[in-house]
Amino acid sequence: MMMAGLREQKKERTRQRISEVALRLFDERGYEAVTVNEIAEAAGVAKVTLFNYFPTKDCLVLDAVKDDTAAVVAGREEGQTPLDALRAHYRGMSQQGDGEMDVEGMLTRVRVISASPALLAGVHQTHMGQRHELACALSEAMPELGLAAQLMAGQITATITTLQEVFFHRLSTGVPLEEAARTLADEVELAFDLLEHGFSSIEGRKS
């Protein structure tokens, strides 16, 4: 068991090194200008090893932006509603400690994606796929939803994307991580109140 754990740690370190090298090269020269061969050489791994971790070039960037909301719904606790499970998931993410967030890495990834039409299209495609999977998970959890499952999945996905965009914007403008995370935690609660109760949920927040 111990050896298996060490192997997994080594694999994760290798994966992290490849990802960091790729992002650095993409940030310096642009996503389209860098080849997979160059990334493998700079990371000190064989090309076949790189593809074992990242099957396609865009996976080097886009794997980290995937968030499996369908799995959160499918794996929710007994008696917990899908929306409550998602709220708890994003509440937990917003409360991560400073040491658990690589701010510079996140901002580098955002820069690389923003500068590449191919990656922007890939993000859009990823979000579409996640929305479809979430709709299926909601339908399975609540078969009576019908079309509402697709509409809910669309609203949830758009809400989460907006939260992420606002959070990254704050970091990019120099807002300290602790302050940005604290604001994000409040906004997660607001966002899920809106999803659960609609605009009426913000009436009590007005002063």
CSV table of C-alpha atoms in Angstrom, one decimal:
chain,number,residue,atom,x,y,z
A,1,MET,CA,0.0,0.0,0.0
A,2,MET,CA,2.8,2.4,0.9
A,3,MET,CA,4.6,1.7,-2.5
A,4,ALA,CA,1.3,2.3,-4.3
A,5,GLY,CA,0.9,5.6,-2.5
A,6,LEU,CA,4.5,6.7,-3.4
A,7,ARG,CA,3.8,5.8,-7.1
A,8,GLU,CA,0.7,8.0,-7.1
A,9,GLN,CA,2.6,10.9,-5.5
A,10,LYS,CA,5.3,10.5,-8.1
A,11,LYS,CA,2.7,10.5,-10.9
A,12,GLU,CA,1.0,13.6,-9.5
A,13,ARG,CA,4.4,15.4,-9.3
A,14,THR,CA,5.2,14.5,-12.9
A,15,ARG,CA,1.7,15.6,-14.0
A,16,GLN,CA,2.1,18.9,-12.1
A,17,ARG,CA,5.6,19.5,-13.6
A,18,ILE,CA,4.4,19.0,-17.2
A,19,SER,CA,1.4,21.3,-16.6
A,20,GLU,CA,3.5,24.1,-15.1
A,21,VAL,CA,6.1,23.9,-17.9
A,22,ALA,CA,3.4,23.9,-20.5
A,23,LEU,CA,1.7,27.0,-19.0
A,24,ARG,CA,4.9,28.8,-18.7
A,25,LEU,CA,5.8,28.2,-22.4
A,26,PHE,CA,2.3,29.1,-23.5
A,27,ASP,CA,2.3,32.3,-21.5
A,28,GLU,CA,5.7,33.3,-22.9
A,29,ARG,CA,5.1,32.4,-26.6
A,30,GLY,CA,1.4,31.8,-27.1
A,31,TYR,CA,-0.5,28.5,-27.1
A,32,GLU,CA,-0.4,28.0,-30.9
A,33,ALA,CA,3.4,28.7,-31.1
A,34,VAL,CA,4.5,25.9,-28.7
A,35,THR,CA,4.6,22.3,-29.8
A,36,VAL,CA,4.0,19.2,-27.6
A,37,ASN,CA,7.6,18.1,-28.4
A,38,GLU,CA,9.0,21.3,-26.9
A,39,ILE,CA,6.9,20.9,-23.8
A,40,ALA,CA,8.0,17.3,-23.3
A,41,GLU,CA,11.6,18.2,-23.7
A,42,ALA,CA,11.4,21.2,-21.4
A,43,ALA,CA,9.6,19.0,-18.8
A,44,GLY,CA,12.2,16.2,-19.1
A,45,VAL,CA,9.8,13.5,-20.1
A,46,ALA,CA,9.2,11.5,-23.3
A,47,LYS,CA,6.4,12.6,-25.6
A,48,VAL,CA,4.5,9.3,-25.0
A,49,THR,CA,4.7,10.0,-21.2
A,50,LEU,CA,3.2,13.5,-21.7
A,51,PHE,CA,0.3,12.0,-23.7
A,52,ASN,CA,-0.3,9.4,-20.9
A,53,TYR,CA,-1.1,12.4,-18.7
A,54,PHE,CA,-2.6,14.7,-21.2
A,55,PRO,CA,-4.1,13.0,-24.3
A,56,THR,CA,-4.3,16.2,-26.3
A,57,LYS,CA,-2.5,19.5,-26.3
A,58,ASP,CA,-5.5,21.5,-25.1
A,59,CYS,CA,-5.8,19.1,-22.1
A,60,LEU,CA,-2.6,20.7,-20.8
A,61,VAL,CA,-4.7,23.9,-20.2
A,62,LEU,CA,-8.3,22.9,-20.1
A,63,ASP,CA,-8.2,19.9,-17.7
A,64,ALA,CA,-7.8,22.2,-14.8
A,65,VAL,CA,-10.9,24.3,-15.7
A,66,LYS,CA,-13.2,21.3,-15.6
A,67,ASP,CA,-15.5,21.0,-12.6
A,68,ASP,CA,-17.7,17.9,-12.5
A,69,THR,CA,-20.9,19.3,-11.2
A,70,ALA,CA,-22.7,16.1,-12.3
A,71,ALA,CA,-20.5,14.0,-10.0
A,72,VAL,CA,-21.4,16.4,-7.1
A,73,VAL,CA,-25.1,15.8,-7.7
A,74,ALA,CA,-24.7,12.1,-8.2
A,75,GLY,CA,-22.5,11.7,-5.1
A,76,ARG,CA,-24.7,13.9,-2.8
A,77,GLU,CA,-25.5,12.7,0.7
A,78,GLU,CA,-28.8,10.9,1.4
A,79,GLY,CA,-31.6,13.4,1.9
A,80,GLN,CA,-29.6,16.2,0.4
A,81,THR,CA,-31.0,18.0,-2.6
A,82,PRO,CA,-28.9,18.5,-5.7
A,83,LEU,CA,-28.8,22.3,-5.2
A,84,ASP,CA,-27.8,21.9,-1.5
A,85,ALA,CA,-25.0,19.5,-2.6
A,86,LEU,CA,-23.7,22.0,-5.2
A,87,ARG,CA,-23.9,24.9,-2.6
A,88,ALA,CA,-21.9,22.9,-0.1
A,89,HIS,CA,-19.3,22.0,-2.8
A,90,TYR,CA,-18.7,25.6,-3.9
A,91,ARG,CA,-18.9,26.9,-0.3
A,92,GLY,CA,-16.1,24.5,0.5
A,93,MET,CA,-14.0,25.6,-2.5
A,94,SER,CA,-14.4,29.3,-1.5
A,95,GLN,CA,-13.2,28.5,2.0
A,96,GLN,CA,-9.9,26.9,0.9
A,97,GLY,CA,-6.9,28.2,2.8
A,98,ASP,CA,-4.3,30.4,1.1
A,99,GLY,CA,-1.9,27.6,0.8
A,100,GLU,CA,-4.3,25.6,-1.3
A,101,MET,CA,-4.6,28.1,-4.1
A,102,ASP,CA,-1.9,28.8,-6.6
A,103,VAL,CA,-2.9,32.3,-7.5
A,104,GLU,CA,-0.2,32.9,-10.1
A,105,GLY,CA,-0.9,29.6,-11.7
A,106,MET,CA,-4.6,30.4,-12.0
A,107,LEU,CA,-3.9,33.9,-13.5
A,108,THR,CA,-1.4,32.4,-15.9
A,109,ARG,CA,-4.0,29.9,-17.1
A,110,VAL,CA,-6.6,32.7,-17.5
A,111,ARG,CA,-4.1,34.7,-19.6
A,112,VAL,CA,-3.2,31.8,-21.8
A,113,ILE,CA,-6.9,30.9,-22.4
A,114,SER,CA,-7.9,34.5,-23.1
A,115,ALA,CA,-5.2,34.9,-25.7
A,116,SER,CA,-6.1,31.8,-27.7
A,117,PRO,CA,-9.3,31.5,-29.8
A,118,ALA,CA,-8.8,27.8,-29.9
A,119,LEU,CA,-8.7,27.5,-26.1
A,120,LEU,CA,-11.7,29.9,-25.7
A,121,ALA,CA,-13.6,27.6,-28.0
A,122,GLY,CA,-12.4,24.7,-26.0
A,123,VAL,CA,-13.7,26.2,-22.7
A,124,HIS,CA,-17.1,26.8,-24.4
A,125,GLN,CA,-17.2,23.2,-25.5
A,126,THR,CA,-16.2,22.0,-22.1
A,127,HIS,CA,-19.0,24.1,-20.4
A,128,MET,CA,-21.5,22.7,-22.9
A,129,GLY,CA,-20.5,19.1,-22.1
A,130,GLN,CA,-20.6,19.8,-18.4
A,131,ARG,CA,-24.1,21.4,-18.7
A,132,HIS,CA,-25.4,18.3,-20.6
A,133,GLU,CA,-23.9,16.0,-18.0
A,134,LEU,CA,-25.4,18.0,-15.1
A,135,ALA,CA,-28.8,18.0,-16.8
A,136,CYS,CA,-28.6,14.2,-17.0
A,137,ALA,CA,-27.6,14.0,-13.3
A,138,LEU,CA,-30.5,16.3,-12.3
A,139,SER,CA,-32.9,14.2,-14.4
A,140,GLU,CA,-31.8,11.0,-12.7
A,141,ALA,CA,-32.0,12.6,-9.3
A,142,MET,CA,-35.4,14.1,-9.9
A,143,PRO,CA,-37.2,12.3,-12.8
A,144,GLU,CA,-40.2,14.6,-12.5
A,145,LEU,CA,-38.2,17.6,-13.7
A,146,GLY,CA,-38.5,17.0,-17.5
A,147,LEU,CA,-37.3,20.0,-19.5
A,148,ALA,CA,-36.7,21.9,-16.2
A,149,ALA,CA,-33.5,19.8,-15.7
A,150,GLN,CA,-32.0,21.3,-18.8
A,151,LEU,CA,-33.1,24.8,-17.8
A,152,MET,CA,-31.7,24.3,-14.3
A,153,ALA,CA,-28.4,23.0,-15.6
A,154,GLY,CA,-28.1,26.0,-17.8
A,155,GLN,CA,-28.8,28.4,-14.9
A,156,ILE,CA,-26.4,26.6,-12.6
A,157,THR,CA,-23.6,26.5,-15.1
A,158,ALA,CA,-23.9,30.2,-16.0
A,159,THR,CA,-24.0,31.1,-12.3
A,160,ILE,CA,-20.8,29.2,-11.5
A,161,THR,CA,-19.0,30.6,-14.6
A,162,THR,CA,-19.9,34.1,-13.5
A,163,LEU,CA,-18.7,33.5,-9.9
A,164,GLN,CA,-15.4,32.2,-11.3
A,165,GLU,CA,-15.0,35.1,-13.7
A,166,VAL,CA,-15.6,37.8,-11.0
A,167,PHE,CA,-13.2,36.0,-8.7
A,168,PHE,CA,-10.4,35.8,-11.3
A,169,HIS,CA,-11.0,39.5,-12.2
A,170,ARG,CA,-10.5,40.5,-8.6
A,171,LEU,CA,-7.2,38.6,-8.3
A,172,SER,CA,-6.0,40.0,-11.6
A,173,THR,CA,-6.5,43.6,-10.3
A,174,GLY,CA,-4.4,42.9,-7.2
A,175,VAL,CA,-7.1,42.1,-4.6
A,176,PRO,CA,-5.4,40.0,-2.0
A,177,LEU,CA,-6.4,36.3,-2.1
A,178,GLU,CA,-7.8,36.3,1.5
A,179,GLU,CA,-10.1,39.2,0.7
A,180,ALA,CA,-11.1,37.8,-2.7
A,181,ALA,CA,-11.9,34.5,-1.2
A,182,ARG,CA,-13.9,36.1,1.6
A,183,THR,CA,-16.0,38.0,-0.9
A,184,LEU,CA,-16.4,34.9,-3.0
A,185,ALA,CA,-17.8,33.0,0.0
A,186,ASP,CA,-20.5,35.6,0.4
A,187,GLU,CA,-21.3,35.6,-3.3
A,188,VAL,CA,-21.6,31.8,-3.4
A,189,GLU,CA,-24.4,32.1,-0.8
A,190,LEU,CA,-26.1,34.9,-2.8
A,191,ALA,CA,-25.8,32.9,-6.0
A,192,PHE,CA,-27.4,29.8,-4.6
A,193,ASP,CA,-30.1,31.8,-2.8
A,194,LEU,CA,-31.0,33.2,-6.2
A,195,LEU,CA,-30.9,29.7,-7.8
A,196,GLU,CA,-33.1,28.3,-5.1
A,197,HIS,CA,-35.5,31.1,-4.4
A,198,GLY,CA,-35.2,33.5,-7.3
A,199,PHE,CA,-35.0,37.3,-7.1
A,200,SER,CA,-37.3,37.4,-4.1
A,201,SER,CA,-34.4,36.0,-2.1
A,202,ILE,CA,-32.4,39.3,-2.3
A,203,GLU,CA,-35.2,41.5,-1.0
A,204,GLY,CA,-34.1,40.9,2.6
A,205,ARG,CA,-30.5,41.8,1.6
A,206,LYS,CA,-31.5,45.4,0.6
A,207,SER,CA,-30.8,48.1,3.0
